[in-house]
Coordinates of C-alpha atoms in Angstrom, one line a residue:
Chain A
X1 CA 54.8 25.6 -20.5
X2 CA 53.4 29.2 -20.2
X3 CA 52.4 30.2 -16.4
X4 CA 50.2 33.2 -16.5
X5 CA 49.2 35.0 -13.3
X6 CA 45.6 36.7 -13.1
X7 CA 45.1 39.3 -10.7
X8 CA 41.6 40.4 -10.7
X9 CA 38.9 42.6 -8.9
X10 CA 36.0 40.6 -7.4
X11 CA 33.6 43.0 -8.8
X12 CA 35.1 42.7 -12.5
X13 CA 35.1 39.1 -13.0
X14 CA 33.5 35.9 -11.8
X15 CA 35.5 33.8 -8.9
X16 CA 38.0 31.7 -10.5
X17 CA 40.3 29.1 -9.0
X18 CA 43.0 27.4 -10.4
X19 CA 42.9 26.4 -14.2
X20 CA 46.2 24.5 -15.6
X21 CA 48.8 26.8 -16.0
X22 CA 46.7 30.2 -15.0
X23 CA 46.9 31.0 -11.5
X24 CA 44.0 33.4 -10.2
X25 CA 44.5 35.9 -7.3
X26 CA 41.2 37.5 -6.1
X27 CA 41.4 41.2 -4.9
X28 CA 38.5 42.8 -3.2
X29 CA 39.4 46.1 -5.7
X30 CA 42.0 46.3 -8.2
X31 CA 43.4 49.4 -5.9
X32 CA 44.7 46.8 -3.5
X33 CA 47.2 45.7 -5.9
X34 CA 50.7 46.3 -4.8
X35 CA 54.2 46.3 -7.0
X36 CA 55.5 43.5 -4.7
X37 CA 52.5 41.4 -5.6
X38 CA 53.3 41.6 -9.3
X39 CA 57.3 41.3 -8.7
X40 CA 56.6 38.2 -6.5
X41 CA 54.5 36.7 -9.5
X42 CA 57.5 37.2 -11.8
X43 CA 59.8 35.7 -9.1
X44 CA 57.7 32.7 -8.8
X45 CA 58.2 32.1 -12.6
X46 CA 55.6 33.6 -14.4
X47 CA 55.9 34.3 -17.9
X48 CA 53.3 37.0 -17.7
X49 CA 50.8 38.9 -15.4
X50 CA 47.2 40.1 -16.1
X51 CA 45.4 42.7 -14.2
X52 CA 41.6 43.0 -14.5
X53 CA 39.7 46.0 -13.4
X54 CA 36.5 47.4 -13.7
X55 CA 35.9 50.1 -16.1
X56 CA 36.2 53.9 -15.2
X57 CA 33.5 55.6 -13.3
X58 CA 32.3 51.8 -12.2
X59 CA 34.6 51.2 -9.4
X60 CA 32.9 50.2 -6.1
X61 CA 35.3 51.8 -4.1
X62 CA 35.4 54.9 -6.4
X63 CA 39.0 55.4 -7.6
X64 CA 40.6 51.9 -7.0
X65 CA 41.0 51.4 -10.8
X66 CA 42.6 54.6 -11.5
X67 CA 45.0 54.1 -8.7
X68 CA 45.6 50.5 -10.1
X69 CA 46.4 52.1 -13.1
X70 CA 49.1 54.3 -11.9
X71 CA 50.8 51.4 -9.9
X72 CA 51.1 49.4 -12.9
X73 CA 52.8 52.3 -15.2
X74 CA 55.4 52.6 -12.5
X75 CA 55.5 48.5 -11.8
X76 CA 56.5 48.5 -15.8
X77 CA 59.5 50.7 -15.3
X78 CA 60.6 48.6 -12.6
X79 CA 60.2 45.8 -14.7
X80 CA 62.3 47.4 -17.4
X81 CA 65.0 48.1 -14.9
X82 CA 65.5 44.4 -13.9
X83 CA 65.1 43.5 -17.8
X84 CA 61.9 42.1 -18.3
X85 CA 59.8 43.2 -21.0
X86 CA 56.8 45.6 -20.2
X87 CA 54.7 43.5 -22.7
X88 CA 54.6 40.8 -20.1
X89 CA 52.5 43.3 -17.7
X90 CA 49.0 44.0 -19.0
X91 CA 46.1 45.7 -17.5
X92 CA 42.3 45.5 -18.9
X93 CA 39.0 46.8 -18.0
X94 CA 36.4 44.1 -17.7
X95 CA 32.8 43.4 -16.2
X96 CA 31.6 40.4 -14.6
X97 CA 29.3 39.4 -17.7
X98 CA 32.1 39.7 -20.0
X99 CA 33.6 36.3 -19.9
X100 CA 34.0 35.9 -23.9
X101 CA 36.2 39.2 -23.8
X102 CA 38.2 37.5 -21.0
X103 CA 39.0 34.4 -23.2
X104 CA 39.9 36.6 -25.9
X105 CA 42.2 38.4 -23.9
X106 CA 44.0 35.8 -22.6
X107 CA 44.3 34.3 -25.8
X108 CA 46.1 37.1 -27.4
X109 CA 48.2 37.6 -24.1
X110 CA 49.6 34.1 -24.6
X111 CA 50.7 35.0 -27.9
X112 CA 52.4 38.0 -27.1
X113 CA 54.0 36.1 -24.2
X114 CA 55.3 33.1 -26.3
X115 CA 56.7 35.4 -29.1
Chain B
X1 CA 34.0 41.0 16.1
X2 CA 33.7 44.2 18.1
X3 CA 30.3 45.9 19.5
X4 CA 30.1 49.6 18.9
X5 CA 27.3 51.5 20.8
X6 CA 25.6 54.1 18.4
X7 CA 23.5 57.1 18.9
X8 CA 19.7 56.6 18.4
X9 CA 19.4 60.4 16.9
X10 CA 19.5 61.2 13.3
X11 CA 20.6 64.9 11.9
X12 CA 18.7 66.0 8.6
X13 CA 20.0 69.1 6.8
X14 CA 16.9 71.0 4.8
X15 CA 13.4 70.7 5.1
X16 CA 12.2 70.3 1.7
X17 CA 9.6 67.6 0.8
X18 CA 12.3 64.7 1.1
X19 CA 13.7 66.1 4.5
X20 CA 10.3 66.5 6.1
X21 CA 9.0 63.1 4.9
X22 CA 12.2 61.3 6.2
X23 CA 12.0 63.1 9.4
X24 CA 8.4 62.2 10.4
X25 CA 8.8 58.5 9.2
X26 CA 11.9 58.1 11.4
X27 CA 10.6 59.9 14.5
X28 CA 7.5 57.3 14.3
X29 CA 9.9 54.3 13.9
X30 CA 11.3 55.6 17.3
X31 CA 14.4 57.5 16.6
X32 CA 14.9 61.1 17.7
X33 CA 15.4 63.6 14.9
X34 CA 17.2 67.1 14.6
X35 CA 15.8 68.9 11.5
X36 CA 18.3 71.6 10.6
X37 CA 17.0 74.4 8.0
X38 CA 19.2 77.5 7.1
X39 CA 16.1 79.7 6.4
X40 CA 13.9 80.9 9.4
X41 CA 10.8 78.8 8.3
X42 CA 10.0 75.2 7.1
X43 CA 10.1 75.2 3.4
X44 CA 7.4 72.6 2.5
X45 CA 4.2 73.9 3.2
X46 CA 2.2 70.7 3.1
X47 CA 4.1 69.0 6.2
X48 CA 5.0 72.0 8.1
X49 CA 2.3 71.7 11.0
X50 CA 2.9 67.7 11.1
X51 CA 6.8 68.5 11.9
X52 CA 6.0 71.1 14.4
X53 CA 3.3 69.1 16.4
X54 CA 5.7 65.9 16.5
X55 CA 7.3 65.9 19.7
X56 CA 10.3 63.6 18.5
X57 CA 11.5 66.0 15.7
X58 CA 13.6 68.8 17.1
X59 CA 13.2 71.5 14.5
X60 CA 16.4 74.1 14.5
X61 CA 15.6 77.3 12.1
X62 CA 18.2 79.3 10.4
X63 CA 21.1 77.5 12.0
X64 CA 24.1 76.4 10.0
X65 CA 26.5 73.5 9.9
X66 CA 30.0 74.1 10.8
X67 CA 31.9 71.2 12.0
X68 CA 31.7 67.6 11.7
X69 CA 33.9 64.8 14.0
X70 CA 33.8 61.2 14.2
X71 CA 32.2 58.1 12.0
X72 CA 29.1 56.5 11.6
X73 CA 27.0 56.2 14.7
X74 CA 28.8 58.7 16.6
X75 CA 28.9 61.9 14.6
X76 CA 29.8 64.9 16.8
X77 CA 28.1 67.6 15.1
X78 CA 28.7 71.5 15.9
X79 CA 25.9 73.8 14.6
X80 CA 25.6 77.6 14.8
X81 CA 22.4 79.0 15.5
X82 CA 22.4 83.0 15.9
X83 CA 26.2 82.9 17.5
X84 CA 25.0 80.3 19.6
X85 CA 26.9 76.8 19.5
X86 CA 24.7 73.8 19.5
X87 CA 26.6 70.2 19.8
X88 CA 25.0 67.3 18.8
X89 CA 26.0 63.5 18.9
X90 CA 24.3 61.6 16.0
X91 CA 24.1 58.4 14.3
X92 CA 23.7 59.3 10.8
X93 CA 23.0 62.4 8.8
X94 CA 20.9 63.0 5.8
X95 CA 21.3 65.8 3.4
X96 CA 18.2 66.9 2.1
X97 CA 19.3 70.3 0.3
X98 CA 17.3 71.2 -2.8
X99 CA 18.8 72.3 -6.1
X100 CA 18.3 75.3 -7.8
X101 CA 15.9 76.1 -10.6
X102 CA 17.8 78.8 -12.8
X103 CA 16.5 80.5 -15.9
X104 CA 19.4 80.8 -18.6
X105 CA 18.7 83.8 -21.1
X106 CA 21.1 81.7 -23.8
X107 CA 18.9 79.1 -24.0
X108 CA 16.2 80.9 -25.7
X109 CA 17.7 84.2 -26.5
X110 CA 14.8 86.3 -24.9
X111 CA 14.3 87.9 -21.9
X112 CA 11.5 87.5 -19.2
X113 CA 8.7 89.8 -18.8
X114 CA 5.2 89.9 -17.9
X115 CA 3.8 87.4 -20.2
X116 CA 7.1 85.6 -20.8
X117 CA 7.3 83.4 -17.5
X118 CA 9.4 80.5 -16.2
X119 CA 8.0 77.1 -15.1
X120 CA 8.9 77.8 -11.3
X121 CA 7.1 81.0 -11.7
X122 CA 4.2 79.4 -12.9
X123 CA 4.4 76.8 -10.2
X124 CA 4.0 79.6 -7.5
X125 CA 1.1 81.0 -9.3
X126 CA -0.9 77.9 -9.5
X127 CA -0.1 76.8 -6.0
X128 CA -3.1 77.0 -3.8
X129 CA -1.5 78.2 -0.7
X130 CA 0.2 81.2 -2.9
X131 CA -1.5 84.7 -2.9
X132 CA -0.6 85.6 -6.3
X133 CA -3.3 83.2 -7.6
X134 CA -5.2 85.9 -9.8
X135 CA -2.1 87.3 -11.2
X136 CA -2.4 84.7 -14.1
X137 CA -5.2 86.8 -15.2
X138 CA -3.6 89.9 -14.6
X139 CA -0.7 89.1 -16.8
X140 CA -2.7 88.8 -19.8
X141 CA -5.4 91.2 -18.7
X142 CA -8.2 88.7 -19.5
X143 CA -7.7 84.7 -19.7
X144 CA -5.0 84.1 -22.1
X145 CA -6.1 82.6 -25.3
X146 CA -2.8 80.9 -26.2
X147 CA -0.3 79.7 -23.6
X148 CA 3.1 78.5 -25.0
X149 CA 5.2 76.0 -23.0
X150 CA 8.7 75.5 -24.6
X151 CA 11.0 72.7 -23.6
X152 CA 14.6 73.4 -24.3
X153 CA 17.4 71.0 -25.0
X154 CA 19.5 71.8 -22.0
X155 CA 16.9 70.4 -19.8
X156 CA 16.3 67.2 -21.5
X157 CA 18.6 65.3 -19.4
X158 CA 15.9 64.9 -16.5
X159 CA 12.6 64.1 -16.2
X160 CA 11.6 66.7 -13.6
X161 CA 11.0 69.5 -16.1
X162 CA 8.7 67.4 -18.5
X163 CA 6.6 66.4 -15.9
X164 CA 6.2 69.8 -14.6
X165 CA 5.1 71.2 -18.2
X166 CA 2.8 68.1 -18.6
X167 CA 0.8 68.6 -15.4
X168 CA 0.6 72.6 -15.4
X169 CA -0.3 72.2 -19.0
X170 CA -3.2 70.0 -18.2
X171 CA -4.2 72.4 -15.1
X172 CA -4.2 75.4 -17.5
X173 CA -6.0 73.6 -20.3
X174 CA -8.9 72.4 -17.9
X175 CA -9.2 75.1 -15.7
X176 CA -8.8 78.3 -18.1
X177 CA -9.9 76.4 -21.2
X178 CA -7.3 78.3 -23.4
X179 CA -5.3 76.8 -26.3
X180 CA -2.1 74.9 -25.0
X181 CA 0.8 74.3 -27.1
X182 CA 3.9 72.3 -26.0
X183 CA 7.1 72.6 -28.2
X184 CA 9.7 70.2 -27.7
X185 CA 12.2 68.2 -29.3
X186 CA 12.0 64.8 -27.2
X187 CA 9.5 64.0 -24.6
X188 CA 10.6 61.8 -22.0
X189 CA 8.0 59.8 -20.7
X190 CA 9.8 56.7 -19.0
X191 CA 8.8 56.2 -15.4
X192 CA 5.9 55.5 -13.2
X193 CA 2.7 57.2 -14.5
X194 CA 4.5 59.8 -16.7
X195 CA 3.2 58.3 -19.8
X196 CA -0.3 58.1 -18.4
X197 CA -0.2 62.0 -17.6
X198 CA 1.0 62.7 -21.1
X199 CA -2.0 60.6 -22.7
X200 CA -3.9 62.5 -20.6
X201 CA -2.6 66.1 -21.5
X202 CA -2.8 64.9 -25.1
X203 CA -6.4 63.7 -24.9
X204 CA -7.5 67.1 -23.2
X205 CA -6.6 68.9 -26.3
X206 CA -2.9 70.0 -25.7
X207 CA -0.9 70.5 -28.9
X208 CA 2.6 68.8 -28.9
X209 CA 4.8 70.3 -31.6
X210 CA 8.4 69.0 -32.4
X211 CA 10.9 71.5 -33.1
X212 CA 14.1 71.5 -35.3
X213 CA 15.8 74.4 -33.6
X214 CA 15.0 76.8 -30.5
X215 CA 11.9 79.1 -32.0
X216 CA 12.7 82.8 -33.2
X217 CA 10.5 85.3 -31.6
X218 CA 8.8 88.5 -32.7
X219 CA 7.8 90.4 -29.5
X220 CA 5.0 93.2 -30.9
X221 CA 3.4 94.7 -28.0
X222 CA -0.2 93.8 -29.5
X223 CA 0.5 90.4 -30.9
X224 CA 3.7 88.6 -30.1
X225 CA 4.4 85.6 -32.1
X226 CA 6.9 82.8 -32.5
X227 CA 8.1 81.1 -35.5
X228 CA 9.2 77.5 -35.5
X229 CA 10.5 74.8 -38.0
X230 CA 8.5 71.9 -37.6
X231 CA 10.0 68.5 -37.7
X232 CA 7.5 66.4 -39.6
X233 CA 5.9 69.2 -42.0
X234 CA 9.3 70.5 -42.4
X235 CA 8.3 73.8 -42.8
X236 CA 8.0 77.2 -40.5
X237 CA 4.9 77.8 -38.7
X238 CA 4.0 81.1 -36.9
X239 CA 2.3 80.6 -33.4
X240 CA 0.6 83.6 -31.8
X241 CA 1.1 83.8 -27.9
X242 CA -0.4 85.3 -25.0
X243 CA 1.7 83.5 -22.3
X244 CA 4.9 82.1 -22.8
X245 CA 6.3 79.5 -20.4
X246 CA 9.9 79.0 -20.4
X247 CA 12.1 75.8 -19.2
X248 CA 14.9 76.3 -16.7
X249 CA 17.8 74.2 -16.0
X250 CA 18.4 72.4 -12.5
X251 CA 21.7 73.5 -11.3
X252 CA 23.5 72.7 -7.9
X253 CA 22.9 74.9 -5.2
X254 CA 26.1 77.0 -3.8
X255 CA 25.6 75.5 -0.5
X256 CA 26.6 71.8 -1.7
X257 CA 30.4 72.8 -2.2
X258 CA 30.7 73.9 1.7
X259 CA 28.4 71.0 3.1
X260 CA 30.6 68.3 1.0
X261 CA 34.0 70.0 2.6
X262 CA 32.6 69.8 6.0
X263 CA 30.9 66.2 5.7
X264 CA 33.9 64.9 3.5
X265 CA 31.4 63.4 0.7
X266 CA 32.4 63.5 -2.9
X267 CA 30.6 65.8 -5.6
X268 CA 30.7 64.7 -9.4
X269 CA 31.8 67.2 -12.0
X270 CA 28.9 69.0 -12.3
X271 CA 28.6 69.7 -8.8
X272 CA 25.9 67.6 -7.8
X273 CA 26.1 65.2 -4.7
X274 CA 25.2 61.8 -6.3
X275 CA 27.6 60.4 -9.0
X276 CA 26.4 58.1 -11.3
X277 CA 28.1 54.7 -10.2
X278 CA 26.4 51.3 -11.0
X279 CA 27.7 50.0 -7.7
X280 CA 26.1 53.0 -5.5
X281 CA 22.5 53.0 -4.4
X282 CA 21.0 56.3 -5.4
X283 CA 21.0 57.5 -1.9
X284 CA 24.2 56.3 -0.6
X285 CA 27.3 58.6 -0.2
X286 CA 30.8 57.4 -0.1
X287 CA 30.9 57.5 3.6
X288 CA 28.9 55.1 5.7
X289 CA 25.9 56.7 7.4
X290 CA 25.5 60.0 5.2
X291 CA 22.5 59.6 2.8
X292 CA 21.6 62.2 0.2
X293 CA 17.9 62.9 -0.9
X294 CA 16.8 65.2 -3.5
X295 CA 19.8 66.7 -4.5
X296 CA 20.3 65.5 -7.9
X297 CA 18.7 66.4 -11.3
X298 CA 17.2 63.2 -13.0
X299 CA 14.3 62.4 -10.6
X300 CA 13.0 65.5 -8.7
X301 CA 9.3 64.8 -8.8
X302 CA 7.3 63.8 -6.0
X303 CA 7.2 59.8 -6.6
X304 CA 10.8 59.0 -6.9
X305 CA 11.3 61.5 -3.5
X306 CA 9.4 59.4 -1.4
X307 CA 10.5 56.3 -2.7
X308 CA 13.9 57.5 -2.2
X309 CA 12.6 58.5 1.5
X310 CA 11.4 54.9 2.3
X311 CA 14.8 53.6 1.3
X312 CA 16.8 56.0 3.7
X313 CA 14.4 55.4 6.6
X314 CA 14.7 51.5 6.3
X315 CA 18.5 51.9 5.9
X316 CA 18.9 54.2 8.9
X317 CA 16.5 51.8 11.0
X318 CA 18.6 48.9 10.3
X319 CA 21.7 51.0 11.2
X320 CA 20.6 52.4 14.5
X321 CA 17.4 51.2 16.1
X322 CA 19.2 48.4 18.2
X323 CA 21.7 51.2 19.9
X324 CA 24.6 49.2 18.7
X325 CA 26.3 47.6 15.7
X326 CA 28.6 44.7 15.2
X327 CA 31.7 44.9 13.3
X328 CA 34.5 43.1 11.7
X329 CA 37.7 44.2 11.2
X330 CA 38.6 43.9 7.7
X331 CA 42.1 45.5 7.6
X332 CA 44.6 45.6 10.6
X333 CA 47.2 48.0 11.3
X334 CA 50.4 47.5 12.8
X335 CA 51.1 50.7 15.1
X336 CA 54.9 50.0 15.2
X337 CA 55.5 50.3 11.6
X338 CA 53.3 53.1 11.1
X339 CA 55.2 56.6 10.2
X340 CA 51.8 58.5 10.0
X341 CA 52.8 59.7 6.7
X342 CA 48.9 60.1 5.9
X343 CA 49.1 58.4 2.7
X344 CA 46.0 56.0 4.0
X345 CA 44.2 58.9 5.3
X346 CA 44.3 60.8 1.9
X347 CA 43.4 57.5 -0.4
X348 CA 40.6 55.9 1.6
X349 CA 37.7 56.6 -0.6
X350 CA 35.3 56.3 2.4
X351 CA 37.5 58.5 4.7
X352 CA 37.5 55.7 7.4
X353 CA 41.1 56.3 8.4
X354 CA 42.0 59.3 10.7
X355 CA 45.3 60.2 12.6
X356 CA 45.2 59.3 16.0
X357 CA 46.9 57.7 19.2
X358 CA 47.6 54.1 19.6
X359 CA 47.8 53.2 23.3
X360 CA 49.4 49.8 23.2
X361 CA 52.4 51.1 21.1
X362 CA 52.1 54.5 23.0
X363 CA 52.7 56.6 19.4
X364 CA 50.9 58.3 17.3
X365 CA 49.6 56.6 14.3
X366 CA 46.7 56.2 11.9
X367 CA 43.5 54.6 13.3
X368 CA 41.2 52.7 11.0
X369 CA 37.5 52.7 12.0
X370 CA 36.2 49.5 11.2
X371 CA 32.5 50.7 11.2
X372 CA 33.0 52.9 8.3
X373 CA 35.5 50.5 6.5
X374 CA 34.2 48.8 3.3
X375 CA 37.2 46.5 3.1
X376 CA 38.5 47.5 -0.1
X377 CA 41.9 47.1 0.8
X378 CA 43.3 50.4 -1.2
X379 CA 45.1 51.5 2.0
X380 CA 46.7 48.2 2.1
X381 CA 48.0 48.5 -1.4
X382 CA 49.5 51.8 -0.9
X383 CA 51.0 51.9 2.2
X384 CA 54.6 52.6 2.0
X385 CA 55.7 50.8 5.0
X386 CA 53.5 47.8 4.7
X387 CA 51.8 48.5 7.9
X388 CA 48.3 47.6 7.0
X389 CA 47.3 44.2 6.1
X390 CA 43.8 42.7 5.0
X391 CA 42.6 40.3 7.5
X392 CA 41.8 36.7 6.3

């Protein structure tokens, strides 16, 4: 079974709790994201990690989403070093009313992870 | 939970219509107001006397802000007035500096002269308190028969120039009875009452023409002409004019840059103070307790400024009226782990972290001010020593 972690900014997505194999982690802003959070998710046995942030220029805290992007690029390098493919970590921009887009992202991500 | 006492005084920078309106409303709600103006006199003529008579307003003219310390509720401000230092302790700051109206030659390709003037020059002539009232007749020696307004593409982003143009053309049409033409590409009439002004202007006999590109001018001394390519007729029309009124661009004041570095507030790419972010209210800055009014280019006409003034007054009243605020700590800092690398000080979007001293650990470390913190957690994510944690 695919176990997927979703880190989401509370301004970018509706608040959601557990959903069979998907674990949702709410963040006050995507800038709160830490490398250790992502690495611990993989340690916990995650098949993949999705990070959802607000669109550029729409961050409530001005530059949190840009900071998150930089951290994710850095984390991908670490993942490569320990032998995890970087396709297992994805970042997407979302708005709170784009639930359909989130479902599509999840569907595509499940496909890429199970390949 | 912690109680923090706040100062019941407010500093307002700039005495335009926005600044004076905010200071009058705040003083009537029981707060003390310091009104700081760079120039020697109050720039809003209508409310000048009211401000001077009010006892709760401390007017400081020809003064300059030089330094700011502290956080919301307890800002320590240093003002330089004629080589004299004035130190104040204020709870909130309102920036009411006006942007500049500037004529740019490249927009039209002609120079200004006696019968080619800008919108703000016209405004000064039409102002009932201005001394140059009769100049408009002197410009064209007698009542101008044909008056042309041109709205350029560059200034179409905001509604202000459109509203000025509509109102002034109506006044000229009614008072002088001359033929008035408005040449424009698009006319933005969205907003309270603007469409009504537009209809009134149209009904009074002002002619609106839509052009394809900026008109060409033939500037003879006896009969100056302009040639426009009409959008609907699809052919060139020659139009004689006695008075030509050109549009200006709204540009940020040079003072904004200096102010933003003193107050540590962000400027957007164009140099205006209010960025277009859907999560921010139009009057709020990135720091708590610092507000903006009147210094963006989109809504510069009176109704919107008054609405913004009311918003600011309500916000400040909620913040300061009780003399204390109750704050909750959203992040906690472990002083023992802090190495004072200043990563959090640099990255905090609200400038709520400052280098300081911790008494319990007896060492220098970063200090988080809960009254200015929004709880975004960016500092917690970035701290290399993991000294900052979010409070559950």
